[in-house]
CSV table of C-alpha atoms in Angstrom, one decimal:
chain,number,residue,atom,x,y,z
C,61,UNK,CA,0.0,0.0,0.0
C,62,UNK,CA,1.3,3.5,-0.9
C,63,UNK,CA,0.8,6.2,1.6
C,64,UNK,CA,0.6,9.6,0.0
C,65,UNK,CA,-1.3,12.8,0.3
C,66,UNK,CA,-0.8,16.4,1.3
C,67,UNK,CA,-0.3,18.2,4.6
C,68,UNK,CA,0.1,21.8,5.8
C,69,UNK,CA,2.2,23.4,8.6
C,70,UNK,CA,2.5,26.9,9.9
C,71,UNK,CA,5.5,28.7,8.5
C,72,UNK,CA,4.8,32.1,9.9
C,73,UNK,CA,2.5,33.9,12.3
C,74,UNK,CA,2.2,37.5,13.3
C,75,UNK,CA,0.0,40.6,13.7
C,76,UNK,CA,-1.0,43.5,11.5
C,77,UNK,CA,-1.6,46.7,13.4
C,78,UNK,CA,-3.5,49.9,12.5
C,79,UNK,CA,-5.9,48.1,10.2
C,80,UNK,CA,-9.7,48.4,10.0
C,81,UNK,CA,-11.6,45.2,10.2
C,82,UNK,CA,-14.1,45.0,7.3
C,83,UNK,CA,-16.6,43.1,9.6
C,84,UNK,CA,-16.8,45.0,12.9
C,85,UNK,CA,-15.0,48.2,11.9
C,86,UNK,CA,-13.8,48.5,15.5
C,87,UNK,CA,-10.9,46.1,15.3
C,88,UNK,CA,-7.5,47.7,14.7
C,89,UNK,CA,-5.4,44.5,14.9
C,90,UNK,CA,-5.5,41.3,12.9
C,91,UNK,CA,-3.6,38.1,13.6
C,92,UNK,CA,-2.3,36.2,10.6
C,93,UNK,CA,-1.1,32.7,9.9
C,94,UNK,CA,0.7,31.5,6.8
C,95,UNK,CA,0.5,27.8,6.1
C,96,UNK,CA,2.8,25.9,3.8
C,97,UNK,CA,1.2,23.0,2.0
C,98,UNK,CA,3.3,20.0,0.8
C,99,UNK,CA,2.9,16.6,-0.8
C,100,UNK,CA,4.2,13.6,1.0
C,101,UNK,CA,5.0,10.0,0.1
C,102,UNK,CA,5.3,7.4,2.9
C,103,UNK,CA,5.2,10.4,5.3
C,104,UNK,CA,8.3,11.9,3.7
C,105,UNK,CA,7.7,15.5,2.4
C,106,UNK,CA,8.3,15.6,-1.4
C,107,UNK,CA,7.7,19.2,-2.6
C,108,UNK,CA,5.7,22.3,-1.7
C,109,UNK,CA,2.1,22.8,-3.1
C,110,UNK,CA,1.7,26.4,-2.3
C,111,UNK,CA,0.7,28.6,0.7
C,112,UNK,CA,-2.5,29.5,2.4
C,113,UNK,CA,-3.1,32.7,4.3
C,114,UNK,CA,-5.6,33.2,7.2
C,115,UNK,CA,-6.2,36.5,8.9
C,116,UNK,CA,-8.4,37.0,12.0
C,117,UNK,CA,-9.7,40.2,13.6
C,118,UNK,CA,-8.6,40.3,17.3
C,119,UNK,CA,-11.8,42.1,18.2
C,120,UNK,CA,-14.7,40.2,16.5
C,121,UNK,CA,-12.6,37.0,15.8
C,122,UNK,CA,-13.9,36.7,12.2
C,123,UNK,CA,-11.5,35.0,9.9
C,124,UNK,CA,-10.7,36.2,6.3
C,125,UNK,CA,-8.8,34.9,3.4
C,126,UNK,CA,-6.5,37.4,1.8
C,127,UNK,CA,-8.7,37.8,-1.4
C,128,UNK,CA,-11.7,39.2,0.6
C,129,UNK,CA,-9.7,42.0,2.3
C,130,UNK,CA,-9.2,45.6,1.1
C,131,UNK,CA,-6.0,46.6,-0.7
C,132,UNK,CA,-4.7,48.5,2.3
C,133,UNK,CA,-4.6,45.3,4.4
C,134,UNK,CA,-3.3,43.3,1.5
C,135,UNK,CA,-0.4,45.6,1.0
C,136,UNK,CA,0.6,45.4,4.7
C,137,UNK,CA,0.3,41.7,4.6
C,138,UNK,CA,2.4,41.3,1.5
C,139,UNK,CA,5.3,43.0,3.3
C,140,UNK,CA,4.9,40.6,6.2
C,141,UNK,CA,4.7,37.4,4.0
C,142,UNK,CA,7.8,38.4,1.9
C,143,UNK,CA,10.1,36.4,4.2
C,144,UNK,CA,7.8,33.4,4.8
C,145,UNK,CA,9.9,30.8,3.1
C,146,UNK,CA,9.3,27.1,2.7
C,147,UNK,CA,11.3,25.1,5.2
C,148,UNK,CA,14.2,23.1,3.8
C,149,UNK,CA,12.6,19.8,5.0
C,150,UNK,CA,9.7,20.3,2.6
C,151,UNK,CA,12.1,19.2,-0.1
C,152,UNK,CA,13.4,16.1,1.8
C,153,UNK,CA,11.9,13.6,-0.6
C,154,UNK,CA,13.4,15.3,-3.6
C,155,UNK,CA,16.8,15.3,-2.0
C,156,UNK,CA,16.5,11.6,-1.3
C,157,UNK,CA,15.5,10.9,-4.9
C,158,UNK,CA,18.4,13.0,-6.2
C,159,UNK,CA,20.8,11.0,-4.0
C,160,UNK,CA,19.3,7.7,-5.0
C,161,UNK,CA,19.5,8.6,-8.7
C,162,UNK,CA,23.0,9.8,-8.4
C,163,UNK,CA,24.1,6.7,-6.6
C,164,UNK,CA,22.4,4.5,-9.3
C,165,UNK,CA,24.1,6.4,-12.1
C,166,UNK,CA,27.5,6.1,-10.3
C,167,UNK,CA,27.0,2.4,-9.6
C,168,UNK,CA,26.0,1.7,-13.2
C,169,UNK,CA,29.0,3.6,-14.5
C,170,UNK,CA,31.3,1.7,-12.1
C,171,UNK,CA,29.8,-1.6,-13.2
C,172,UNK,CA,30.3,-0.8,-16.8
C,173,UNK,CA,34.0,0.1,-16.1
C,174,UNK,CA,34.5,-3.1,-14.2
C,175,UNK,CA,32.9,-5.2,-17.0
C,176,UNK,CA,35.3,-3.7,-19.6
C,177,UNK,CA,38.3,-4.4,-17.3
C,178,UNK,CA,37.2,-7.9,-16.5
C,179,UNK,CA,36.8,-8.7,-20.2
C,180,UNK,CA,40.3,-7.5,-20.9
C,181,UNK,CA,41.8,-9.2,-17.8
C,182,UNK,CA,39.8,-12.4,-17.4
C,183,UNK,CA,40.2,-14.6,-14.3
C,184,UNK,CA,39.1,-18.1,-13.5
C,185,UNK,CA,35.6,-18.0,-11.9
C,186,UNK,CA,34.4,-15.0,-13.9
C,187,UNK,CA,30.7,-15.4,-14.9
C,188,UNK,CA,29.6,-14.0,-18.2
C,189,UNK,CA,25.9,-13.3,-18.6
C,190,UNK,CA,25.0,-13.9,-22.2
C,191,UNK,CA,22.1,-13.5,-24.6
C,192,UNK,CA,21.6,-16.9,-26.2
C,193,UNK,CA,21.0,-17.8,-29.8
C,194,UNK,CA,17.4,-18.6,-28.8
C,195,UNK,CA,15.8,-15.2,-29.1
C,196,UNK,CA,14.5,-13.8,-25.7
C,197,UNK,CA,16.5,-16.2,-23.6
C,198,UNK,CA,19.6,-15.7,-21.4
C,199,UNK,CA,22.1,-17.8,-19.6
C,200,UNK,CA,25.7,-17.7,-18.2
C,201,UNK,CA,29.0,-19.3,-18.9
C,202,UNK,CA,31.9,-19.5,-16.4
C,203,UNK,CA,35.6,-19.1,-17.0
C,204,UNK,CA,37.5,-22.2,-15.9
C,205,UNK,CA,40.8,-21.7,-17.6
C,206,UNK,CA,42.8,-18.7,-19.0
C,207,UNK,CA,45.8,-18.8,-21.2
C,208,UNK,CA,47.8,-16.1,-22.9
C,209,UNK,CA,45.6,-16.2,-26.0
C,210,UNK,CA,42.4,-18.1,-25.0
C,211,UNK,CA,39.6,-18.2,-22.5
C,212,UNK,CA,37.9,-21.5,-21.7
C,213,UNK,CA,34.4,-21.6,-20.3
C,214,UNK,CA,31.8,-24.1,-19.1
C,215,UNK,CA,28.2,-23.5,-20.0
C,216,UNK,CA,25.1,-23.1,-17.8
C,217,UNK,CA,22.5,-25.7,-18.9
C,218,UNK,CA,19.6,-23.5,-17.8
C,219,UNK,CA,18.0,-20.7,-19.7
C,220,UNK,CA,15.8,-17.9,-18.4
C,221,UNK,CA,13.6,-15.4,-20.2
C,222,UNK,CA,14.3,-12.4,-18.0
C,223,UNK,CA,17.7,-10.7,-18.6
C,224,UNK,CA,17.7,-9.0,-15.2
C,225,UNK,CA,17.1,-12.3,-13.4
C,226,UNK,CA,19.9,-14.4,-14.9
C,227,UNK,CA,21.8,-14.4,-11.6
C,228,UNK,CA,19.1,-16.8,-10.3
C,229,UNK,CA,20.4,-19.6,-12.5
C,230,UNK,CA,24.1,-19.0,-11.6
C,231,UNK,CA,24.4,-22.2,-9.5
C,232,UNK,CA,27.2,-24.8,-9.5
C,233,UNK,CA,24.7,-27.6,-10.2
C,234,UNK,CA,23.6,-26.0,-13.5
C,235,UNK,CA,27.1,-26.0,-15.2
C,236,UNK,CA,28.1,-28.9,-17.4
C,237,UNK,CA,31.6,-30.3,-17.4
C,238,UNK,CA,31.9,-29.6,-21.1
C,239,UNK,CA,34.6,-27.0,-21.9
C,240,UNK,CA,34.7,-24.6,-24.8
C,241,UNK,CA,37.4,-22.2,-25.8
C,242,UNK,CA,37.4,-18.7,-27.2
C,243,UNK,CA,40.2,-16.5,-28.3
C,244,UNK,CA,40.5,-13.3,-26.3
C,245,UNK,CA,39.5,-11.3,-29.4
C,246,UNK,CA,36.3,-13.4,-29.8
C,247,UNK,CA,35.3,-12.8,-26.2
C,248,UNK,CA,35.9,-9.0,-26.7
C,249,UNK,CA,33.8,-9.1,-29.8
C,250,UNK,CA,30.9,-10.9,-28.0
C,251,UNK,CA,31.1,-8.2,-25.3
C,252,UNK,CA,31.2,-5.4,-27.9
C,253,UNK,CA,28.1,-6.9,-29.6
C,254,UNK,CA,26.4,-7.1,-26.1
C,255,UNK,CA,26.0,-10.9,-26.5
C,256,UNK,CA,28.0,-10.9,-23.3
C,257,UNK,CA,26.3,-8.1,-21.5
C,258,UNK,CA,27.6,-8.5,-17.9
C,259,UNK,CA,30.6,-9.9,-16.1
C,260,UNK,CA,30.4,-11.0,-12.4
C,261,UNK,CA,33.5,-11.5,-10.4
C,262,UNK,CA,33.6,-12.6,-6.7
């Protein structure tokens, strides 16, 4: 279940003096409150949704929204609300999202760099995630021997139809004892063509 919605908190309160209440005409002071509204997701504030202003006569206690008041009061209030800023924490969710996206981009870039390095510098135990000749199916092959010119692998007997879930079939019992060899340039070519699309190394 997703918990989302909107809330409001008071971001400034104060008084306007020497103003005439439009209701009782005796009041000379009005209290005001400025509320900041924000959207939240799982109780984390995401971003502001605007402000709401409430003014109340201290004499008759009638409340007004800003639109219903005369220009003379509006002008005084506009001076007061000029420094009513949204709190930093209203943007907490956006900050978390930016951090998560930045981390994901950094991790992805680092993984790509590692894959390129692992292809050029293979080691026994490296697992290559591969797109098979059967369209829409993926599997793995594991490096079990490396020479100066060649890389020898054993194949995974299991196929899976979800590229992102190929790690689930990377189990010792799924590999055959049959060995196949590739030149280093062939492995590099398979990687460049994205037939080998990921390299895992413990």
